């Protein structure tokens, strides 16, 4: 019994280690042009995030570009936009330290921003700020694990709430 | 109208030294040739000297001894106003004199409250704002949900100074708003990478 406990205690730190090398994530990047205007309109291609966009301080949203692809461990997905700037999203692995499955990502809005974050599976990050024409660019970055088994005790269900 | 009639109203002011240089020269040139006006000026001077002498004599006869003490005794005998009366007086004065100031203050405060309350996408949980955070930050507020945070910021480097991170809706979405990015120097928008 004591040996089993010691073994468990020794193995606990391994829970925070990243997932195996064969893990991959589905990374999506959408470039959205947002504008403040009297008339409110959202591009039908953005219907899935209509409620999120409606909470931002803009009234018009139009999809400019999109990219969705699989990324293996430490692989990066890049999308170039205006003025030689581009956004890169790197999948850095799976993190289980919070007791639920989280994806470690590195967002790089070159050359002004670099951010390392962990998001829950299926999480979405809206990065807004770069000025573009009369409005602002918003980058919709989503990440979902591919082929992942659900965690026990319904740990993955909060994304559906 | 004769020159005497014109200058006569000016003689008193001439005597008191209230005329301009041009008026004074005009009066003096007339007085040199008009004995009637010169006599009138002499009469005004005598009257003024007599009045000064009378007042001087009257003042000399007054006894000012103990005057200061009597005034101070009268002041010290005055009871201060009750607190309620003083507050009422102060409020009345403040509301009356500073009316534009407090009206503008109330209007500004009301506008600020409305702006905060109605601002679309305003973070409800008071989230991280400001320079690039270096320590891990839970971006969905100070009171995480029982399920735990949906996003954790481990590290952030930003060339600007002002950013805001907040969660919107219940769909596992985090917004990172770089709201001074349009004011970054040219070298930062197209230049060196972080």
CSV table of C-alpha atoms in Angstrom, one decimal:
chain,number,residue,atom,x,y,z
A,1,UNK,CA,0.0,0.0,0.0
A,2,UNK,CA,2.8,2.4,0.9
A,3,UNK,CA,4.7,1.5,-2.2
A,4,UNK,CA,1.6,2.2,-4.3
A,5,UNK,CA,1.1,5.6,-2.6
A,6,UNK,CA,4.7,6.5,-3.2
A,7,UNK,CA,4.4,5.5,-6.8
A,8,UNK,CA,1.3,7.6,-7.3
A,9,UNK,CA,3.0,10.6,-5.6
A,10,UNK,CA,6.0,10.2,-7.9
A,11,UNK,CA,3.8,10.0,-10.9
A,12,UNK,CA,1.7,13.0,-10.1
A,13,UNK,CA,4.1,15.6,-11.6
A,14,UNK,CA,3.9,13.7,-14.8
A,15,UNK,CA,0.3,14.8,-15.1
A,16,UNK,CA,1.6,18.3,-16.0
A,17,UNK,CA,3.8,17.1,-18.7
A,18,UNK,CA,2.8,17.7,-22.3
A,19,UNK,CA,1.0,15.1,-24.3
A,20,UNK,CA,2.7,12.6,-26.4
A,21,UNK,CA,4.3,13.7,-29.7
A,22,UNK,CA,1.6,12.3,-31.8
A,23,UNK,CA,-1.0,14.7,-30.5
A,24,UNK,CA,-2.3,17.3,-33.0
A,25,UNK,CA,-4.7,20.1,-32.9
A,26,UNK,CA,-7.1,21.6,-35.4
A,27,UNK,CA,-6.1,25.3,-35.5
A,28,UNK,CA,-8.4,27.8,-37.2
A,29,UNK,CA,-7.6,31.5,-37.9
A,30,UNK,CA,-10.1,33.9,-39.3
A,31,UNK,CA,-9.3,37.5,-40.2
A,32,UNK,CA,-12.3,39.8,-39.6
A,33,UNK,CA,-12.6,43.4,-40.5
A,34,UNK,CA,-14.6,45.3,-37.9
A,35,UNK,CA,-16.0,48.8,-38.2
A,36,UNK,CA,-18.0,51.2,-36.2
A,37,UNK,CA,-21.0,52.2,-38.2
A,38,UNK,CA,-24.6,53.2,-37.6
A,39,UNK,CA,-25.9,50.2,-39.4
A,40,UNK,CA,-25.3,46.8,-37.8
A,41,UNK,CA,-24.3,43.9,-40.0
A,42,UNK,CA,-22.4,40.6,-39.5
A,43,UNK,CA,-21.1,38.6,-42.3
A,44,UNK,CA,-23.1,35.3,-42.6
A,45,UNK,CA,-19.8,33.4,-42.6
A,46,UNK,CA,-19.4,34.6,-39.0
A,47,UNK,CA,-22.8,33.4,-37.8
A,48,UNK,CA,-21.2,30.9,-35.4
A,49,UNK,CA,-19.6,33.7,-33.4
A,50,UNK,CA,-22.4,36.2,-33.8
A,51,UNK,CA,-23.1,36.4,-30.0
A,52,UNK,CA,-19.4,37.0,-29.3
A,53,UNK,CA,-19.0,39.7,-31.9
A,54,UNK,CA,-22.2,41.5,-30.8
A,55,UNK,CA,-20.5,42.1,-27.4
A,56,UNK,CA,-17.6,43.9,-29.0
A,57,UNK,CA,-17.6,47.7,-29.6
A,58,UNK,CA,-18.1,47.4,-33.3
A,59,UNK,CA,-21.2,47.2,-35.5
A,60,UNK,CA,-20.0,45.8,-38.8
A,61,UNK,CA,-18.0,42.6,-39.2
A,62,UNK,CA,-16.8,41.1,-42.5
A,63,UNK,CA,-14.7,38.0,-43.0
A,64,UNK,CA,-11.5,38.8,-44.9
A,65,UNK,CA,-9.6,35.6,-44.9
A,66,UNK,CA,-9.6,32.2,-43.2
A,67,UNK,CA,-7.3,29.3,-42.6
A,68,UNK,CA,-7.9,26.0,-40.8
A,69,UNK,CA,-5.4,23.2,-40.6
A,70,UNK,CA,-4.0,20.5,-38.4
A,71,UNK,CA,-0.9,21.3,-36.4
A,72,UNK,CA,1.3,18.8,-34.7
A,73,UNK,CA,3.2,19.4,-31.5
A,74,UNK,CA,5.3,22.6,-31.8
A,75,UNK,CA,4.0,23.2,-35.3
A,76,UNK,CA,3.0,26.6,-36.3
A,77,UNK,CA,0.1,27.9,-38.5
A,78,UNK,CA,0.7,31.3,-40.1
A,79,UNK,CA,-1.4,33.8,-41.9
A,80,UNK,CA,-0.1,37.0,-43.4
A,81,UNK,CA,-2.2,40.1,-43.5
A,82,UNK,CA,-1.6,43.8,-44.2
A,83,UNK,CA,1.8,45.6,-44.0
A,84,UNK,CA,4.0,42.6,-43.9
A,85,UNK,CA,2.5,41.6,-40.5
A,86,UNK,CA,1.3,38.1,-39.9
A,87,UNK,CA,-0.2,36.0,-37.2
A,88,UNK,CA,1.3,32.7,-36.2
A,89,UNK,CA,-0.3,30.2,-33.9
A,90,UNK,CA,1.8,27.4,-32.5
A,91,UNK,CA,0.5,24.3,-30.8
A,92,UNK,CA,2.7,23.6,-27.8
A,93,UNK,CA,1.0,20.6,-26.4
A,94,UNK,CA,-1.7,19.5,-24.0
A,95,UNK,CA,-1.7,20.6,-20.4
A,96,UNK,CA,-3.5,18.8,-17.6
A,97,UNK,CA,-2.4,20.8,-14.6
A,98,UNK,CA,-5.8,22.4,-14.0
A,99,UNK,CA,-7.5,19.0,-13.9
A,100,UNK,CA,-8.9,19.4,-17.4
A,101,UNK,CA,-7.5,19.2,-20.8
A,102,UNK,CA,-6.1,22.5,-22.0
A,103,UNK,CA,-4.2,23.3,-25.2
A,104,UNK,CA,-1.0,25.2,-24.8
A,105,UNK,CA,-0.7,27.8,-27.6
A,106,UNK,CA,1.6,30.5,-28.6
A,107,UNK,CA,0.1,33.4,-30.4
A,108,UNK,CA,2.4,35.7,-32.2
A,109,UNK,CA,1.0,38.7,-33.8
A,110,UNK,CA,4.2,39.8,-35.5
A,111,UNK,CA,5.9,42.1,-34.7
A,112,UNK,CA,4.0,43.6,-31.8
A,113,UNK,CA,2.6,40.8,-29.6
A,114,UNK,CA,3.7,37.4,-28.3
A,115,UNK,CA,1.5,35.6,-25.9
A,116,UNK,CA,1.6,32.1,-24.4
A,117,UNK,CA,-1.7,30.8,-23.2
A,118,UNK,CA,-3.6,27.7,-22.3
A,119,UNK,CA,-7.2,27.4,-23.5
A,120,UNK,CA,-9.7,24.7,-23.0
A,121,UNK,CA,-10.4,22.3,-25.8
A,122,UNK,CA,-12.5,24.1,-28.4
A,123,UNK,CA,-11.6,27.5,-26.9
A,124,UNK,CA,-11.7,30.6,-28.9
A,125,UNK,CA,-9.5,33.7,-28.7
A,126,UNK,CA,-10.4,36.9,-30.4
A,127,UNK,CA,-7.4,39.1,-30.8
A,128,UNK,CA,-8.3,42.6,-31.8
A,129,UNK,CA,-6.3,45.8,-32.3
A,130,UNK,CA,-4.4,46.2,-35.6
A,131,UNK,CA,-5.9,49.2,-37.4
A,132,UNK,CA,-7.0,48.5,-41.0
A,133,UNK,CA,-8.6,51.1,-43.3
A,134,UNK,CA,-11.3,52.8,-41.2
A,135,UNK,CA,-11.6,50.0,-38.8
A,136,UNK,CA,-9.8,47.3,-36.9
A,137,UNK,CA,-8.7,43.7,-37.6
A,138,UNK,CA,-9.9,40.9,-35.4
A,139,UNK,CA,-8.3,37.5,-35.4
A,140,UNK,CA,-10.5,34.7,-34.4
A,141,UNK,CA,-8.2,31.9,-33.3
A,142,UNK,CA,-9.8,28.5,-32.3
A,143,UNK,CA,-8.1,25.3,-31.3
A,144,UNK,CA,-9.5,21.9,-30.8
A,145,UNK,CA,-7.7,18.6,-30.1
A,146,UNK,CA,-7.9,16.0,-32.9
A,147,UNK,CA,-8.8,12.4,-31.9
A,148,UNK,CA,-8.7,13.1,-28.2
A,149,UNK,CA,-10.6,10.9,-25.9
A,150,UNK,CA,-13.0,12.7,-23.5
A,151,UNK,CA,-11.8,13.2,-20.0
A,152,UNK,CA,-13.6,11.3,-17.2
A,153,UNK,CA,-16.4,12.9,-15.1
A,154,UNK,CA,-17.6,15.1,-18.0
A,155,UNK,CA,-14.6,17.4,-17.7
A,156,UNK,CA,-14.9,18.5,-21.3
A,157,UNK,CA,-18.5,19.5,-21.1
A,158,UNK,CA,-18.0,23.0,-20.0
A,159,UNK,CA,-17.5,24.1,-23.5
A,160,UNK,CA,-21.0,23.2,-24.3
A,161,UNK,CA,-22.5,25.2,-21.4
B,1,UNK,CA,-22.3,129.1,-24.2
B,2,UNK,CA,-19.4,131.3,-22.9
B,3,UNK,CA,-16.0,129.8,-22.0
B,4,UNK,CA,-16.6,130.5,-18.3
B,5,UNK,CA,-19.8,128.4,-18.4
B,6,UNK,CA,-17.9,125.6,-20.2
B,7,UNK,CA,-15.1,125.5,-17.7
B,8,UNK,CA,-17.0,126.2,-14.5
B,9,UNK,CA,-18.0,122.5,-13.9
B,10,UNK,CA,-14.4,121.6,-14.3
B,11,UNK,CA,-13.0,123.8,-11.5
B,12,UNK,CA,-14.0,121.4,-8.7
B,13,UNK,CA,-12.3,118.5,-10.4
B,14,UNK,CA,-9.3,120.8,-11.3
B,15,UNK,CA,-9.0,121.5,-7.6
B,16,UNK,CA,-9.1,117.8,-6.7
B,17,UNK,CA,-6.5,116.9,-9.4
B,18,UNK,CA,-8.9,114.8,-11.4
B,19,UNK,CA,-8.5,116.3,-14.8
B,20,UNK,CA,-6.5,115.0,-17.7
B,21,UNK,CA,-3.4,116.8,-18.8
B,22,UNK,CA,-5.2,118.4,-21.7
B,23,UNK,CA,-8.2,119.5,-19.7
B,24,UNK,CA,-5.9,120.9,-17.0
B,25,UNK,CA,-3.9,123.0,-19.5
B,26,UNK,CA,-7.2,124.3,-21.0
B,27,UNK,CA,-8.5,125.3,-17.5
B,28,UNK,CA,-5.1,126.9,-16.6
B,29,UNK,CA,-5.0,128.9,-19.8
B,30,UNK,CA,-8.5,130.2,-19.1
B,31,UNK,CA,-7.8,131.0,-15.4
B,32,UNK,CA,-4.9,133.2,-16.5
B,33,UNK,CA,-7.2,135.5,-18.4
B,34,UNK,CA,-10.4,135.2,-16.4
B,35,UNK,CA,-10.5,136.8,-13.0
B,36,UNK,CA,-14.0,135.6,-12.3
B,37,UNK,CA,-13.1,131.9,-12.7
B,38,UNK,CA,-9.8,132.5,-10.7
B,39,UNK,CA,-11.9,133.9,-7.9
B,40,UNK,CA,-14.2,130.9,-8.0
B,41,UNK,CA,-11.2,128.6,-7.8
B,42,UNK,CA,-9.9,130.5,-4.8
B,43,UNK,CA,-13.3,130.2,-3.1
B,44,UNK,CA,-13.3,126.4,-3.7
B,45,UNK,CA,-9.8,126.2,-2.2
B,46,UNK,CA,-10.9,128.2,0.9
B,47,UNK,CA,-13.9,126.0,1.3
B,48,UNK,CA,-11.8,122.8,1.1
B,49,UNK,CA,-9.3,124.2,3.6
B,50,UNK,CA,-12.1,125.2,6.0
B,51,UNK,CA,-13.6,121.7,5.8
B,52,UNK,CA,-10.3,120.0,6.5
B,53,UNK,CA,-9.6,122.3,9.4
B,54,UNK,CA,-13.1,121.5,10.9
B,55,UNK,CA,-12.6,117.8,10.6
B,56,UNK,CA,-9.2,118.0,12.1
B,57,UNK,CA,-10.5,119.9,15.1
B,58,UNK,CA,-13.4,117.4,15.5
B,59,UNK,CA,-11.1,114.4,15.4
B,60,UNK,CA,-8.8,116.0,18.0
B,61,UNK,CA,-11.7,116.3,20.4
B,62,UNK,CA,-12.7,112.6,20.1
B,63,UNK,CA,-11.3,110.3,22.8
B,64,UNK,CA,-10.1,107.1,21.2
B,65,UNK,CA,-8.6,105.6,24.4
B,66,UNK,CA,-9.8,102.1,24.9
B,67,UNK,CA,-11.4,101.9,21.5
B,68,UNK,CA,-9.6,98.7,20.5
B,69,UNK,CA,-10.4,97.0,23.7
B,70,UNK,CA,-14.1,97.8,23.4
B,71,UNK,CA,-14.2,96.5,19.8
B,72,UNK,CA,-12.5,93.2,20.8
B,73,UNK,CA,-14.9,92.8,23.8
B,74,UNK,CA,-17.9,93.1,21.4
B,75,UNK,CA,-16.4,90.5,19.1
B,76,UNK,CA,-15.7,88.0,21.8
B,77,UNK,CA,-19.2,88.3,23.2
B,78,UNK,CA,-20.7,87.1,19.9
B,79,UNK,CA,-21.8,83.5,20.3
B,80,UNK,CA,-20.9,81.1,17.4
B,81,UNK,CA,-23.8,79.9,15.3
B,82,UNK,CA,-25.1,76.4,16.1
B,83,UNK,CA,-23.7,73.6,14.0
B,84,UNK,CA,-27.0,73.0,12.1
B,85,UNK,CA,-27.2,76.7,11.2
B,86,UNK,CA,-23.6,76.8,10.0
B,87,UNK,CA,-24.1,73.6,7.9
B,88,UNK,CA,-27.3,75.1,6.4
B,89,UNK,CA,-25.5,78.4,5.7
B,90,UNK,CA,-22.5,76.5,4.1
B,91,UNK,CA,-24.7,74.3,2.0
B,92,UNK,CA,-26.8,77.3,0.9
B,93,UNK,CA,-23.7,79.2,-0.1
B,94,UNK,CA,-22.1,76.1,-1.8
B,95,UNK,CA,-25.2,75.4,-3.8
B,96,UNK,CA,-25.7,78.9,-4.8
B,97,UNK,CA,-22.2,80.0,-5.6
B,98,UNK,CA,-20.9,76.7,-7.0
B,99,UNK,CA,-24.0,75.7,-8.8
B,100,UNK,CA,-22.4,75.4,-12.3
B,101,UNK,CA,-19.6,73.3,-10.8
B,102,UNK,CA,-21.7,70.7,-9.0
B,103,UNK,CA,-24.2,70.6,-11.8
B,104,UNK,CA,-21.4,69.8,-14.2
B,105,UNK,CA,-19.9,67.3,-11.8
B,106,UNK,CA,-23.3,65.4,-11.4
B,107,UNK,CA,-23.7,65.4,-15.2
B,108,UNK,CA,-20.2,64.1,-15.8
B,109,UNK,CA,-20.6,61.4,-13.1
B,110,UNK,CA,-24.0,60.3,-14.6
B,111,UNK,CA,-22.5,60.2,-18.0
B,112,UNK,CA,-19.6,58.1,-16.8
B,113,UNK,CA,-21.9,55.6,-15.0
B,114,UNK,CA,-24.1,55.3,-18.1
B,115,UNK,CA,-21.1,54.8,-20.4
B,116,UNK,CA,-19.7,52.1,-18.2
B,117,UNK,CA,-23.0,50.3,-17.8
B,118,UNK,CA,-24.0,50.5,-21.5
B,119,UNK,CA,-20.5,50.0,-23.0
B,120,UNK,CA,-20.8,47.0,-25.4
B,121,UNK,CA,-18.6,44.1,-24.4
B,122,UNK,CA,-17.6,45.7,-21.1
B,123,UNK,CA,-15.9,43.1,-18.9
B,124,UNK,CA,-18.2,42.1,-16.2
B,125,UNK,CA,-15.5,40.5,-14.0
B,126,UNK,CA,-12.8,43.3,-13.9
B,127,UNK,CA,-10.0,41.6,-15.8
B,128,UNK,CA,-6.4,42.2,-16.4
B,129,UNK,CA,-5.6,45.4,-18.0
B,130,UNK,CA,-2.4,47.4,-18.7
B,131,UNK,CA,1.1,46.5,-19.5
B,132,UNK,CA,2.1,43.0,-20.5
B,133,UNK,CA,1.6,40.6,-17.7
B,134,UNK,CA,4.5,38.3,-17.0
B,135,UNK,CA,2.9,36.2,-14.3
B,136,UNK,CA,0.3,33.6,-15.1
B,137,UNK,CA,-3.1,35.3,-15.2
B,138,UNK,CA,-6.5,33.8,-15.1
B,139,UNK,CA,-8.4,35.8,-17.7
B,140,UNK,CA,-11.9,35.1,-16.8
B,141,UNK,CA,-11.9,37.1,-13.6
B,142,UNK,CA,-11.0,37.0,-10.0
B,143,UNK,CA,-13.7,34.6,-9.1
B,144,UNK,CA,-13.2,31.6,-11.4
B,145,UNK,CA,-16.0,29.3,-12.1
B,146,UNK,CA,-16.1,26.0,-10.2
B,147,UNK,CA,-15.0,24.2,-13.3
B,148,UNK,CA,-11.7,26.2,-13.3
B,149,UNK,CA,-10.4,28.8,-15.7
B,150,UNK,CA,-11.1,28.5,-19.4
B,151,UNK,CA,-8.0,30.3,-20.4
B,152,UNK,CA,-4.7,31.0,-18.6
B,153,UNK,CA,-2.3,33.6,-19.8
B,154,UNK,CA,1.2,32.3,-19.1
B,155,UNK,CA,3.2,35.0,-20.7
B,156,UNK,CA,2.6,38.1,-22.7
B,157,UNK,CA,4.9,40.5,-24.5
B,158,UNK,CA,3.3,43.5,-26.1
B,159,UNK,CA,5.0,46.4,-27.8
B,160,UNK,CA,2.3,48.8,-26.8
B,161,UNK,CA,1.2,49.9,-23.3
B,162,UNK,CA,-2.4,49.2,-23.0
B,163,UNK,CA,-4.2,45.9,-23.5
B,164,UNK,CA,-7.2,44.3,-22.0
B,165,UNK,CA,-8.2,40.7,-21.7
B,166,UNK,CA,-11.7,39.6,-20.9
B,167,UNK,CA,-14.1,36.8,-21.6
B,168,UNK,CA,-17.3,37.3,-23.6
B,169,UNK,CA,-20.4,35.1,-23.5
B,170,UNK,CA,-20.4,31.6,-22.2
B,171,UNK,CA,-18.9,30.0,-25.2
B,172,UNK,CA,-15.4,29.7,-24.0
B,173,UNK,CA,-14.2,32.8,-25.8
B,174,UNK,CA,-11.5,35.2,-24.7
B,175,UNK,CA,-10.9,38.6,-26.1
B,176,UNK,CA,-7.4,40.2,-26.2
B,177,UNK,CA,-7.9,43.8,-27.0
B,178,UNK,CA,-4.7,45.8,-28.0
B,179,UNK,CA,-6.4,49.1,-27.9
B,180,UNK,CA,-3.4,51.4,-28.4
B,181,UNK,CA,-2.0,49.4,-31.3
B,182,UNK,CA,-3.0,52.1,-33.8
B,183,UNK,CA,-0.7,54.5,-31.9
B,184,UNK,CA,2.4,52.4,-31.9
B,185,UNK,CA,5.4,54.0,-33.5
B,186,UNK,CA,6.1,53.0,-37.1
B,187,UNK,CA,9.1,51.0,-36.0
B,188,UNK,CA,6.9,48.8,-33.9
B,189,UNK,CA,4.2,48.2,-36.5
B,190,UNK,CA,6.6,47.1,-39.2
B,191,UNK,CA,10.0,46.8,-37.7
B,192,UNK,CA,11.7,44.6,-35.1
B,193,UNK,CA,10.0,41.5,-34.1
B,194,UNK,CA,9.4,40.7,-30.4
